[in-house]
Structures are given as structure tokens and as C-alpha cells.
Amino acid sequence: MNLRQFAIEDYDEVRALWEESGLEIRPGDSKREVRSKISRDPDLFLVAEEGGKIVGTVMGAWDGRRGWLYHLGVLPGHQRRGVASALVREAEARMKAKGVLKVNAIVYRTNERSLSFFRQAGYIVDERSLIHGKVLAGESD
Ligand SMILES: CC(C)(COP(=O)(O)OP(=O)(O)OC[C@H]1O[C@@H](n2cnc3c(N)ncnc32)[C@H](O)[C@@H]1OP(=O)(O)O)[C@@H](O)C(=O)NCCC(=O)NCCS
């Protein structure tokens, strides 16, 4: 498996992977928004390749205070082989090298396998807090 930085030329393949792996596609996943995202943290958006095919992704971000992991997804035929673990480890290492003190991930309560993944990867649920969000523009999520 080879891990590398996402390039905008990967967009169609990556978007198909997100859809195939069951990730919810949001307005922020348009090519325009993704292009904008990688103008900030290009080195934290990673893809995993096997035989030249992209089999997994993680979109890392650093907002200056916290690191965030979005769109961790692995193609169904490639799951349970450590692809997500390798992607998350690499994103964490890159964040740590930048000085990120803590990394968060938002996981739906019903997403059992993702909850299981993040639990075993050392992520702790903060029972004191609930995520609050407010849409500021129609194009954002
Ligand atoms: C969650 C997901 C990214 C895990 O990817 P993966 O490459 O299969 O994960 P790994 O092989 O690195 O798994 C590491 C460990 O996580 C846990 N885990 C992973 N998938 C699991 C599952 N389906 N059920 C239970 N535990 C699971 C296991 O402890 C696993 O270790 P093991 O295989 O030795 O038992 C993948 O199932 C996926 O793409 N799901 C759909 C998209 C999604 O929900 N993404 C998360 C959004 S927050």
C-alpha cells in the first residue's frame, strides 16, 4: 500500500470511493469546495493506493487549534486490512509534526464500524459535549 497526498486530478475517483464506501456526500464535497480545502492543508488530505487504484481516503484538516479527520473511507473490498489505520496514523503523524495538540473526528452514533474503528485507534468520546453547527451559506455544510 502506498500513501500519498490527494491531488485534484484524483477528485472523480475519490468521490466515487466516498459514494461506494457509503460516506454521506455533502455540498462541501463539490470539486470547487475540495479545491478550496486543499489550498489550506494539502498535505493532510491523503489517499491510499494499491496497484495504482485509490482504495482509501482521509481528509485531515488543521484549523489552527484542533486537528480534524473527515471522510475516512475504504473501498468495501479492501476493508479490514489496515488501510484506514495506516491513513489515520499518517495523518496524525503529519499533524503532530505541525504542532497539532489534539485531533477530533465526528462519527454518527449509528455508524457502528466507524465507532469501533475510532475506539480501537485511541479516540475517546467526549460525553460532555454535543457538536453544534450553523449553515452560513447554501454551498457549505
Ligand atoms: C470505518 C472504515 C473506514 C474502517 O476501514 P478499514 O480499513 O476497514 O479499517 P482497519 O482495517 O484499519 O481496521 C482497524 C480496526 O478497526 C476496527 N474495525 C474496522 N472495521 C470494523 C468493522 N466493520 N466492525 C468492527 N470493527 C471494525 C477493528 O478493530 C479493526 O481491527 P481488526 O480488523 O484487526 O479487527 C471502513 O469500514 C469504511 O470505509 N466504512 C464506511 C465509511 C465510514 O463510515 N467512514 C467513517 C466516517 S466517520
Tab-separated table of N, CA and C and ligand atoms in Angstrom:
chain	number	residue	atom	x	y	z
A	1	MET	N	0.846	-1.192	0.000
A	1	MET	CA	0.000	0.000	0.000
A	1	MET	C	0.886	1.248	0.000
A	2	ASN	N	0.476	2.215	-0.829
A	2	ASN	CA	1.217	3.471	-0.901
A	2	ASN	C	0.309	4.605	-0.425
A	3	LEU	N	0.816	5.426	0.504
A	3	LEU	CA	0.044	6.583	0.961
A	3	LEU	C	0.630	7.826	0.315
A	4	ARG	N	-0.236	8.682	-0.171
A	4	ARG	CA	0.256	9.938	-0.759
A	4	ARG	C	-0.806	11.018	-0.600
A	5	GLN	N	-0.355	12.238	-0.854
A	5	GLN	CA	-1.240	13.390	-0.798
A	5	GLN	C	-2.256	13.350	-1.948
A	6	PHE	N	-3.491	13.720	-1.649
A	6	PHE	CA	-4.526	13.848	-2.678
A	6	PHE	C	-4.142	14.945	-3.669
A	7	ALA	N	-4.439	14.718	-4.937
A	7	ALA	CA	-4.291	15.771	-5.957
A	7	ALA	C	-5.660	15.978	-6.603
A	8	ILE	N	-5.926	17.171	-7.061
A	8	ILE	CA	-7.268	17.478	-7.576
A	8	ILE	C	-7.636	16.555	-8.747
A	9	GLU	N	-6.620	16.044	-9.446
A	9	GLU	CA	-6.879	15.105	-10.560
A	9	GLU	C	-7.495	13.794	-10.046
A	10	ASP	N	-7.370	13.538	-8.737
A	10	ASP	CA	-7.941	12.321	-8.134
A	10	ASP	C	-9.424	12.486	-7.827
A	11	TYR	N	-9.961	13.700	-8.018
A	11	TYR	CA	-11.292	14.006	-7.478
A	11	TYR	C	-12.358	12.982	-7.887
A	12	ASP	N	-12.471	12.678	-9.171
A	12	ASP	CA	-13.566	11.790	-9.615
A	12	ASP	C	-13.450	10.406	-8.976
A	13	GLU	N	-12.215	9.890	-8.929
A	13	GLU	CA	-12.002	8.556	-8.346
A	13	GLU	C	-12.315	8.564	-6.846
A	14	VAL	N	-11.880	9.637	-6.193
A	14	VAL	CA	-12.092	9.748	-4.744
A	14	VAL	C	-13.578	9.928	-4.431
A	15	ARG	N	-14.236	10.720	-5.216
A	15	ARG	CA	-15.673	10.931	-4.981
A	15	ARG	C	-16.444	9.619	-5.171
A	16	ALA	N	-16.053	8.856	-6.186
A	16	ALA	CA	-16.700	7.554	-6.400
A	16	ALA	C	-16.436	6.636	-5.207
A	17	LEU	N	-15.225	6.700	-4.666
A	17	LEU	CA	-14.887	5.892	-3.481
A	17	LEU	C	-15.759	6.312	-2.287
A	18	TRP	N	-15.910	7.621	-2.091
A	18	TRP	CA	-16.749	8.093	-0.978
A	18	TRP	C	-18.156	7.521	-1.116
A	19	GLU	N	-18.681	7.560	-2.352
A	19	GLU	CA	-20.050	7.074	-2.572
A	19	GLU	C	-20.111	5.566	-2.342
A	20	GLU	N	-19.111	4.846	-2.861
A	20	GLU	CA	-19.123	3.385	-2.751
A	20	GLU	C	-18.965	2.923	-1.311
A	21	SER	N	-18.186	3.683	-0.536
A	21	SER	CA	-17.960	3.253	0.846
A	21	SER	C	-19.093	3.727	1.764
A	22	GLY	N	-20.057	4.481	1.203
A	22	GLY	CA	-21.233	4.849	1.993
A	22	GLY	C	-21.101	6.156	2.747
A	23	LEU	N	-20.064	6.922	2.466
A	23	LEU	CA	-19.935	8.231	3.125
A	23	LEU	C	-21.008	9.172	2.583
A	24	GLU	N	-21.530	10.003	3.456
A	24	GLU	CA	-22.563	10.947	3.034
A	24	GLU	C	-21.920	12.081	2.252
A	25	ILE	N	-22.396	12.303	1.033
A	25	ILE	CA	-21.856	13.386	0.200
A	25	ILE	C	-22.591	14.676	0.553
A	26	ARG	N	-21.834	15.702	0.902
A	26	ARG	CA	-22.408	16.977	1.323
A	26	ARG	C	-22.010	18.068	0.322
A	27	PRO	N	-22.660	19.234	0.398
A	27	PRO	CA	-22.287	20.314	-0.534
A	27	PRO	C	-20.794	20.639	-0.483
A	28	GLY	N	-20.181	20.487	0.680
A	28	GLY	CA	-18.752	20.777	0.809
A	28	GLY	C	-17.863	19.784	0.070
A	29	ASP	N	-18.471	18.772	-0.535
A	29	ASP	CA	-17.685	17.770	-1.269
A	29	ASP	C	-17.629	18.053	-2.764
A	30	SER	N	-18.170	19.190	-3.193
A	30	SER	CA	-18.086	19.531	-4.616
A	30	SER	C	-16.615	19.747	-4.977
A	31	LYS	N	-16.317	19.634	-6.261
A	31	LYS	CA	-14.922	19.794	-6.698
A	31	LYS	C	-14.410	21.183	-6.323
A	32	ARG	N	-15.273	22.163	-6.447
A	32	ARG	CA	-14.862	23.533	-6.109
A	32	ARG	C	-14.476	23.646	-4.632
A	33	GLU	N	-15.293	23.055	-3.751
A	33	GLU	CA	-15.013	23.132	-2.312
A	33	GLU	C	-13.770	22.327	-1.949
A	34	VAL	N	-13.596	21.190	-2.601
A	34	VAL	CA	-12.415	20.369	-2.323
A	34	VAL	C	-11.151	21.100	-2.785
A	35	ARG	N	-11.242	21.764	-3.920
A	35	ARG	CA	-10.100	22.547	-4.406
A	35	ARG	C	-9.755	23.649	-3.393
A	36	SER	N	-10.770	24.262	-2.857
A	36	SER	CA	-10.564	25.316	-1.864
A	36	SER	C	-9.938	24.728	-0.594
A	37	LYS	N	-10.427	23.558	-0.187
A	37	LYS	CA	-9.888	22.924	1.020
A	37	LYS	C	-8.386	22.644	0.889
A	38	ILE	N	-7.978	22.135	-0.274
A	38	ILE	CA	-6.559	21.776	-0.395
A	38	ILE	C	-5.663	22.990	-0.630
A	39	SER	N	-6.261	24.160	-0.742
A	39	SER	CA	-5.412	25.355	-0.768
A	39	SER	C	-4.919	25.663	0.650
A	40	ARG	N	-5.530	25.026	1.662
A	40	ARG	CA	-5.144	25.256	3.061
A	40	ARG	C	-4.222	24.163	3.606
A	41	ASP	N	-4.665	22.910	3.558
A	41	ASP	CA	-3.899	21.813	4.176
A	41	ASP	C	-3.642	20.695	3.170
A	42	PRO	N	-2.978	20.955	2.074
A	42	PRO	CA	-2.867	19.909	1.050
A	42	PRO	C	-2.205	18.634	1.559
A	43	ASP	N	-1.308	18.780	2.516
A	43	ASP	CA	-0.536	17.624	2.994
A	43	ASP	C	-1.320	16.748	3.968
A	44	LEU	N	-2.516	17.187	4.374
A	44	LEU	CA	-3.289	16.394	5.339
A	44	LEU	C	-4.427	15.600	4.688
A	45	PHE	N	-4.637	15.800	3.412
A	45	PHE	CA	-5.655	15.043	2.676
A	45	PHE	C	-4.915	13.915	1.967
A	46	LEU	N	-5.139	12.702	2.439
A	46	LEU	CA	-4.330	11.566	1.983
A	46	LEU	C	-5.171	10.516	1.263
A	47	VAL	N	-4.533	9.841	0.330
A	47	VAL	CA	-5.161	8.678	-0.301
A	47	VAL	C	-4.229	7.478	-0.130
A	48	ALA	N	-4.841	6.300	-0.068
A	48	ALA	CA	-4.087	5.040	-0.041
A	48	ALA	C	-4.286	4.366	-1.395
A	49	GLU	N	-3.186	3.931	-1.991
A	49	GLU	CA	-3.262	3.279	-3.299
A	49	GLU	C	-2.781	1.837	-3.198
A	50	GLU	N	-3.436	1.011	-3.985
A	50	GLU	CA	-2.959	-0.361	-4.161
A	50	GLU	C	-3.005	-0.678	-5.646
A	51	GLY	N	-1.864	-1.011	-6.211
A	51	GLY	CA	-1.811	-1.306	-7.646
A	51	GLY	C	-2.312	-0.150	-8.502
A	52	GLY	N	-2.024	1.078	-8.084
A	52	GLY	CA	-2.416	2.249	-8.870
A	52	GLY	C	-3.859	2.672	-8.676
A	53	LYS	N	-4.613	1.929	-7.846
A	53	LYS	CA	-6.035	2.263	-7.606
A	53	LYS	C	-6.173	2.863	-6.212
A	54	ILE	N	-6.959	3.911	-6.101
A	54	ILE	CA	-7.181	4.521	-4.785
A	54	ILE	C	-8.196	3.669	-4.024
A	55	VAL	N	-7.785	3.185	-2.863
A	55	VAL	CA	-8.649	2.277	-2.089
A	55	VAL	C	-9.109	2.895	-0.768
A	56	GLY	N	-8.534	4.042	-0.408
A	56	GLY	CA	-8.948	4.664	0.852
A	56	GLY	C	-8.577	6.138	0.874
A	57	THR	N	-9.314	6.900	1.699
A	57	THR	CA	-9.015	8.334	1.835
A	57	THR	C	-9.190	8.773	3.281
A	58	VAL	N	-8.478	9.802	3.644
A	58	VAL	CA	-8.804	10.553	4.852
A	58	VAL	C	-8.515	12.022	4.560
A	59	MET	N	-9.482	12.870	4.923
A	59	MET	CA	-9.306	14.295	4.709
A	59	MET	C	-8.998	14.926	6.065
A	60	GLY	N	-7.716	15.194	6.271
A	60	GLY	CA	-7.321	15.832	7.521
A	60	GLY	C	-7.363	17.339	7.374
A	61	ALA	N	-7.552	18.016	8.481
A	61	ALA	CA	-7.569	19.482	8.464
A	61	ALA	C	-7.040	19.986	9.797
A	62	TRP	N	-6.445	21.150	9.765
A	62	TRP	CA	-5.995	21.801	10.987
A	62	TRP	C	-6.549	23.214	10.970
A	63	ASP	N	-7.371	23.533	11.981
A	63	ASP	CA	-7.989	24.870	11.985
A	63	ASP	C	-7.165	25.882	12.777
A	64	GLY	N	-5.979	25.463	13.205
A	64	GLY	CA	-5.115	26.352	13.976
A	64	GLY	C	-5.169	26.038	15.462
A	65	ARG	N	-6.248	25.330	15.880
A	65	ARG	CA	-6.366	24.925	17.278
A	65	ARG	C	-6.472	23.412	17.395
A	66	ARG	N	-7.367	22.815	16.624
A	66	ARG	CA	-7.557	21.368	16.634
A	66	ARG	C	-7.299	20.784	15.247
A	67	GLY	N	-6.897	19.528	15.262
A	67	GLY	CA	-6.880	18.783	14.015
A	67	GLY	C	-8.226	18.085	13.867
A	68	TRP	N	-8.642	17.855	12.634
A	68	TRP	CA	-9.904	17.175	12.359
A	68	TRP	C	-9.681	16.104	11.299
A	69	LEU	N	-10.422	15.017	11.422
A	69	LEU	CA	-10.397	13.978	10.396
A	69	LEU	C	-11.786	13.879	9.771
A	70	TYR	N	-11.834	14.007	8.478
A	70	TYR	CA	-13.083	13.876	7.734
A	70	TYR	C	-12.907	12.787	6.663
A	71	HIS	N	-14.032	12.275	6.213
A	71	HIS	CA	-14.068	11.389	5.044
A	71	HIS	C	-13.009	10.280	5.085
A	72	LEU	N	-13.007	9.593	6.209
A	72	LEU	CA	-12.224	8.361	6.273
A	72	LEU	C	-13.082	7.292	5.604
A	73	GLY	N	-12.603	6.773	4.504
A	73	GLY	CA	-13.375	5.769	3.782
A	73	GLY	C	-12.463	4.797	3.070
A	74	VAL	N	-12.879	3.539	3.054
A	74	VAL	CA	-12.098	2.490	2.390
A	74	VAL	C	-13.055	1.688	1.509
A	75	LEU	N	-12.634	1.385	0.300
A	75	LEU	CA	-13.487	0.619	-0.615
A	75	LEU	C	-13.907	-0.690	0.051
A	76	PRO	N	-15.176	-1.078	-0.108
A	76	PRO	CA	-15.678	-2.280	0.564
A	76	PRO	C	-14.775	-3.514	0.396
A	77	GLY	N	-14.251	-3.739	-0.783
A	77	GLY	CA	-13.420	-4.934	-0.985
A	77	GLY	C	-12.036	-4.864	-0.360
A	78	HIS	N	-11.715	-3.737	0.239
A	78	HIS	CA	-10.367	-3.546	0.805
A	78	HIS	C	-10.401	-3.280	2.307
A	79	GLN	N	-11.572	-3.458	2.906
A	79	GLN	CA	-11.688	-3.164	4.347
A	79	GLN	C	-11.124	-4.302	5.201
A	80	ARG	N	-10.861	-3.993	6.448
A	80	ARG	CA	-10.304	-4.910	7.459
A	80	ARG	C	-8.915	-5.411	7.068
A	81	ARG	N	-8.178	-4.554	6.363
A	81	ARG	CA	-6.789	-4.899	6.016
A	81	ARG	C	-5.836	-3.812	6.473
A	82	GLY	N	-6.318	-2.933	7.332
A	82	GLY	CA	-5.426	-1.922	7.899
A	82	GLY	C	-5.277	-0.654	7.084
A	83	VAL	N	-6.109	-0.489	6.037
A	83	VAL	CA	-5.966	0.715	5.197
A	83	VAL	C	-6.320	1.972	5.999
A	84	ALA	N	-7.467	1.959	6.677
A	84	ALA	CA	-7.865	3.144	7.464
A	84	ALA	C	-6.853	3.407	8.572
A	85	SER	N	-6.373	2.363	9.195
A	85	SER	CA	-5.391	2.540	10.278
A	85	SER	C	-4.150	3.245	9.748
A	86	ALA	N	-3.675	2.824	8.587
A	86	ALA	CA	-2.467	3.432	8.013
A	86	ALA	C	-2.720	4.895	7.664
A	87	LEU	N	-3.889	5.189	7.098
A	87	LEU	CA	-4.224	6.577	6.736
A	87	LEU	C	-4.297	7.462	7.980
A	88	VAL	N	-4.960	6.977	9.015
A	88	VAL	CA	-5.125	7.789	10.232
A	88	VAL	C	-3.778	7.974	10.927
A	89	ARG	N	-2.990	6.924	10.987
A	89	ARG	CA	-1.650	7.051	11.605
A	89	ARG	C	-0.823	8.112	10.877
A	90	GLU	N	-0.866	8.087	9.547
A	90	GLU	CA	-0.074	9.050	8.765
A	90	GLU	C	-0.605	10.471	8.949
A	91	ALA	N	-1.922	10.628	8.938
A	91	ALA	CA	-2.499	11.971	9.147
A	91	ALA	C	-2.131	12.480	10.540
A	92	GLU	N	-2.210	11.607	11.538
A	92	GLU	CA	-1.849	12.008	12.909
A	92	GLU	C	-0.375	12.427	12.975
A	93	ALA	N	0.486	11.667	12.332
A	93	ALA	CA	1.920	11.972	12.381
A	93	ALA	C	2.197	13.318	11.724
A	94	ARG	N	1.517	13.552	10.598
A	94	ARG	CA	1.717	14.838	9.902
A	94	ARG	C	1.200	16.002	10.752
A	95	MET	N	0.074	15.785	11.419
A	95	MET	CA	-0.461	16.841	12.293
A	95	MET	C	0.487	17.095	13.460
A	96	LYS	N	0.961	16.020	14.061
A	96	LYS	CA	1.857	16.160	15.207
A	96	LYS	C	3.105	16.961	14.806
A	97	ALA	N	3.608	16.681	13.618
A	97	ALA	CA	4.801	17.394	13.141
A	97	ALA	C	4.532	18.884	12.957
A	98	LYS	N	3.263	19.238	12.732
A	98	LYS	CA	2.906	20.660	12.567
A	98	LYS	C	2.632	21.335	13.900
A	99	GLY	N	2.550	20.543	14.988
A	99	GLY	CA	2.271	21.124	16.299
A	99	GLY	C	0.836	20.970	16.763
A	100	VAL	N	0.032	20.152	16.062
A	100	VAL	CA	-1.352	19.930	16.491
A	100	VAL	C	-1.342	19.147	17.807
A	101	LEU	N	-2.085	19.654	18.804
A	101	LEU	CA	-2.087	19.015	20.122
A	101	LEU	C	-3.171	17.943	20.247
A	102	LYS	N	-4.277	18.129	19.529
A	102	LYS	CA	-5.392	17.175	19.665
A	102	LYS	C	-6.117	17.047	18.342
A	103	VAL	N	-6.533	15.831	18.029
A	103	VAL	CA	-7.272	15.607	16.782
A	103	VAL	C	-8.645	15.031	17.117
A	104	ASN	N	-9.665	15.519	16.423
A	104	ASN	CA	-11.047	15.083	16.626
A	104	ASN	C	-11.592	14.439	15.358
A	105	ALA	N	-12.595	13.605	15.551
A	105	ALA	CA	-13.324	13.043	14.411
A	105	ALA	C	-14.803	13.026	14.773
A	106	ILE	N	-15.648	13.377	13.834
A	106	ILE	CA	-17.094	13.334	14.064
A	106	ILE	C	-17.619	12.025	13.472
A	107	VAL	N	-18.281	11.241	14.307
A	107	VAL	CA	-18.782	9.933	13.863
A	107	VAL	C	-20.267	9.842	14.210
A	108	TYR	N	-21.088	9.456	13.250
A	108	TYR	CA	-22.518	9.303	13.541
A	108	TYR	C	-22.713	8.188	14.566
A	109	ARG	N	-23.673	8.424	15.478
A	109	ARG	CA	-23.933	7.457	16.551
A	109	ARG	C	-24.295	6.079	16.025
A	110	THR	N	-24.879	6.041	14.809
A	110	THR	CA	-25.353	4.770	14.259
A	110	THR	C	-24.275	4.038	13.458
A	111	ASN	N	-23.116	4.666	13.286
A	111	ASN	CA	-22.077	4.083	12.431
A	111	ASN	C	-21.172	3.168	13.274
A	112	GLU	N	-21.687	1.963	13.501
A	112	GLU	CA	-21.028	1.034	14.425
A	112	GLU	C	-19.583	0.740	14.049
A	113	ARG	N	-19.332	0.490	12.765
A	113	ARG	CA	-17.960	0.081	12.400
A	113	ARG	C	-16.997	1.244	12.541
A	114	SER	N	-17.489	2.460	12.268
A	114	SER	CA	-16.618	3.615	12.433
A	114	SER	C	-16.383	3.899	13.921
A	115	LEU	N	-17.425	3.736	14.727
A	115	LEU	CA	-17.249	3.897	16.179
A	115	LEU	C	-16.218	2.896	16.678
A	116	SER	N	-16.336	1.672	16.185
A	116	SER	CA	-15.405	0.626	16.594
A	116	SER	C	-13.983	0.968	16.132
A	117	PHE	N	-13.899	1.473	14.883
A	117	PHE	CA	-12.576	1.840	14.373
A	117	PHE	C	-11.926	2.904	15.257
A	118	PHE	N	-12.660	3.991	15.493
A	118	PHE	CA	-12.038	5.106	16.232
A	118	PHE	C	-11.758	4.723	17.691
A	119	ARG	N	-12.610	3.880	18.263
A	119	ARG	CA	-12.353	3.433	19.642
A	119	ARG	C	-11.007	2.698	19.709
A	120	GLN	N	-10.813	1.751	18.798
A	120	GLN	CA	-9.569	0.987	18.852
A	120	GLN	C	-8.349	1.825	18.444
A	121	ALA	N	-8.603	2.936	17.737
A	121	ALA	CA	-7.486	3.820	17.345
A	121	ALA	C	-7.142	4.815	18.458
A	122	GLY	N	-7.852	4.716	19.587
A	122	GLY	CA	-7.486	5.537	20.747
A	122	GLY	C	-8.300	6.811	20.909
A	123	TYR	N	-9.376	6.958	20.144
A	123	TYR	CA	-10.211	8.162	20.222
A	123	TYR	C	-11.273	7.979	21.316
A	124	ILE	N	-11.424	9.015	22.145
A	124	ILE	CA	-12.329	8.956	23.295
A	124	ILE	C	-13.551	9.823	23.005
A	125	VAL	N	-14.746	9.288	23.271
A	125	VAL	CA	-15.974	10.075	23.106
A	125	VAL	C	-16.077	11.060	24.264
A	126	ASP	N	-16.287	12.333	23.943
A	126	ASP	CA	-16.454	13.345	24.981
A	126	ASP	C	-17.948	13.460	25.286
A	127	GLU	N	-18.386	12.798	26.348
A	127	GLU	CA	-19.813	12.741	26.683
A	127	GLU	C	-20.347	14.102	27.123
A	128	ARG	N	-19.450	15.042	27.439
A	128	ARG	CA	-19.918	16.340	27.929
A	128	ARG	C	-20.396	17.233	26.805
A	129	SER	N	-19.989	16.921	25.573
A	129	SER	CA	-20.248	17.902	24.514
A	129	SER	C	-21.103	17.341	23.381
A	130	LEU	N	-21.788	18.241	22.704
A	130	LEU	CA	-22.545	17.918	21.501
A	130	LEU	C	-22.052	18.853	20.412
A	131	ILE	N	-21.923	18.346	19.213
A	131	ILE	CA	-21.494	19.212	18.111
A	131	ILE	C	-22.655	20.124	17.713
A	132	HIS	N	-22.393	21.397	17.597
A	132	HIS	CA	-23.381	22.362	17.134
A	132	HIS	C	-22.918	22.897	15.785
A	133	GLY	N	-23.835	23.060	14.854
A	133	GLY	CA	-23.465	23.594	13.537
A	133	GLY	C	-24.491	24.586	13.045
A	134	LYS	N	-24.073	25.514	12.246
A	134	LYS	CA	-24.974	26.513	11.662
A	134	LYS	C	-24.534	26.767	10.222
A	135	VAL	N	-25.450	26.634	9.287
A	135	VAL	CA	-25.110	26.860	7.876
A	135	VAL	C	-24.966	28.358	7.632
A	136	LEU	N	-23.859	28.759	7.076
A	136	LEU	CA	-23.611	30.180	6.799
A	136	LEU	C	-23.858	30.542	5.344
A	137	ALA	N	-23.829	29.541	4.469
A	137	ALA	CA	-24.083	29.778	3.050
A	137	ALA	C	-24.598	28.485	2.442
A	138	GLY	N	-25.415	28.619	1.413
A	138	GLY	CA	-26.037	27.452	0.809
A	138	GLY	C	-25.068	26.424	0.299
A	139	GLU	N	-23.871	26.883	-0.047
A	139	GLU	CA	-22.899	25.975	-0.642
A	139	GLU	C	-22.080	25.217	0.397
A	140	SER	N	-22.222	25.525	1.685
A	140	SER	CA	-21.368	24.902	2.691
A	140	SER	C	-22.149	23.874	3.489
A	141	ASP	N	-21.395	22.997	4.164
A	141	ASP	CA	-22.057	22.055	5.078
A	141	ASP	C	-21.474	22.183	6.456
B	1	LIG	C1	-14.615	2.583	9.121
B	1	LIG	C2	-13.656	2.203	7.972
B	1	LIG	C3	-13.017	3.455	7.415
B	1	LIG	C4	-12.589	1.251	8.511
B	1	LIG	O1	-11.652	0.989	7.466
B	1	LIG	P1	-10.717	-0.307	7.458
B	1	LIG	O2	-9.595	-0.077	6.507
B	1	LIG	O3	-11.544	-1.493	7.226
B	1	LIG	O4	-10.158	-0.318	8.933
B	1	LIG	P2	-8.892	-1.150	9.501
B	1	LIG	O5	-8.678	-2.371	8.679
B	1	LIG	O6	-7.742	-0.226	9.639
B	1	LIG	O7	-9.462	-1.584	10.925
B	1	LIG	C5	-8.725	-1.420	12.135
B	1	LIG	C6	-9.605	-1.897	13.269
B	1	LIG	O8	-10.795	-1.093	13.383
B	1	LIG	C7	-11.900	-1.923	13.811
B	1	LIG	N1	-12.858	-2.086	12.719
B	1	LIG	C8	-12.701	-1.726	11.423
B	1	LIG	N2	-13.800	-2.061	10.706
B	1	LIG	C9	-14.656	-2.640	11.574
B	1	LIG	C10	-15.953	-3.211	11.434
B	1	LIG	N3	-16.596	-3.261	10.242
B	1	LIG	N4	-16.557	-3.749	12.526
B	1	LIG	C11	-15.948	-3.718	13.716
B	1	LIG	N5	-14.694	-3.194	13.925
B	1	LIG	C12	-14.077	-2.668	12.856
B	1	LIG	C13	-11.292	-3.276	14.124
B	1	LIG	O9	-10.839	-3.247	15.473
B	1	LIG	C14	-10.110	-3.309	13.160
B	1	LIG	O10	-9.081	-4.221	13.543
B	1	LIG	P3	-9.207	-5.773	13.113
B	1	LIG	O11	-9.560	-5.811	11.649
B	1	LIG	O12	-7.833	-6.309	13.426
B	1	LIG	O13	-10.290	-6.368	13.975
B	1	LIG	C15	-14.420	1.456	6.847
B	1	LIG	O14	-15.260	0.460	7.432
B	1	LIG	C16	-15.307	2.339	5.974
B	1	LIG	O15	-14.857	2.872	4.961
B	1	LIG	N6	-16.572	2.498	6.368
B	1	LIG	C17	-17.534	3.284	5.575
B	1	LIG	C18	-17.247	4.758	5.616
B	1	LIG	C19	-17.310	5.312	7.029
B	1	LIG	O16	-18.256	5.073	7.761
B	1	LIG	N7	-16.277	6.104	7.404
B	1	LIG	C20	-16.176	6.754	8.692
B	1	LIG	C21	-16.888	8.057	8.698
B	1	LIG	S1	-16.755	8.825	10.311
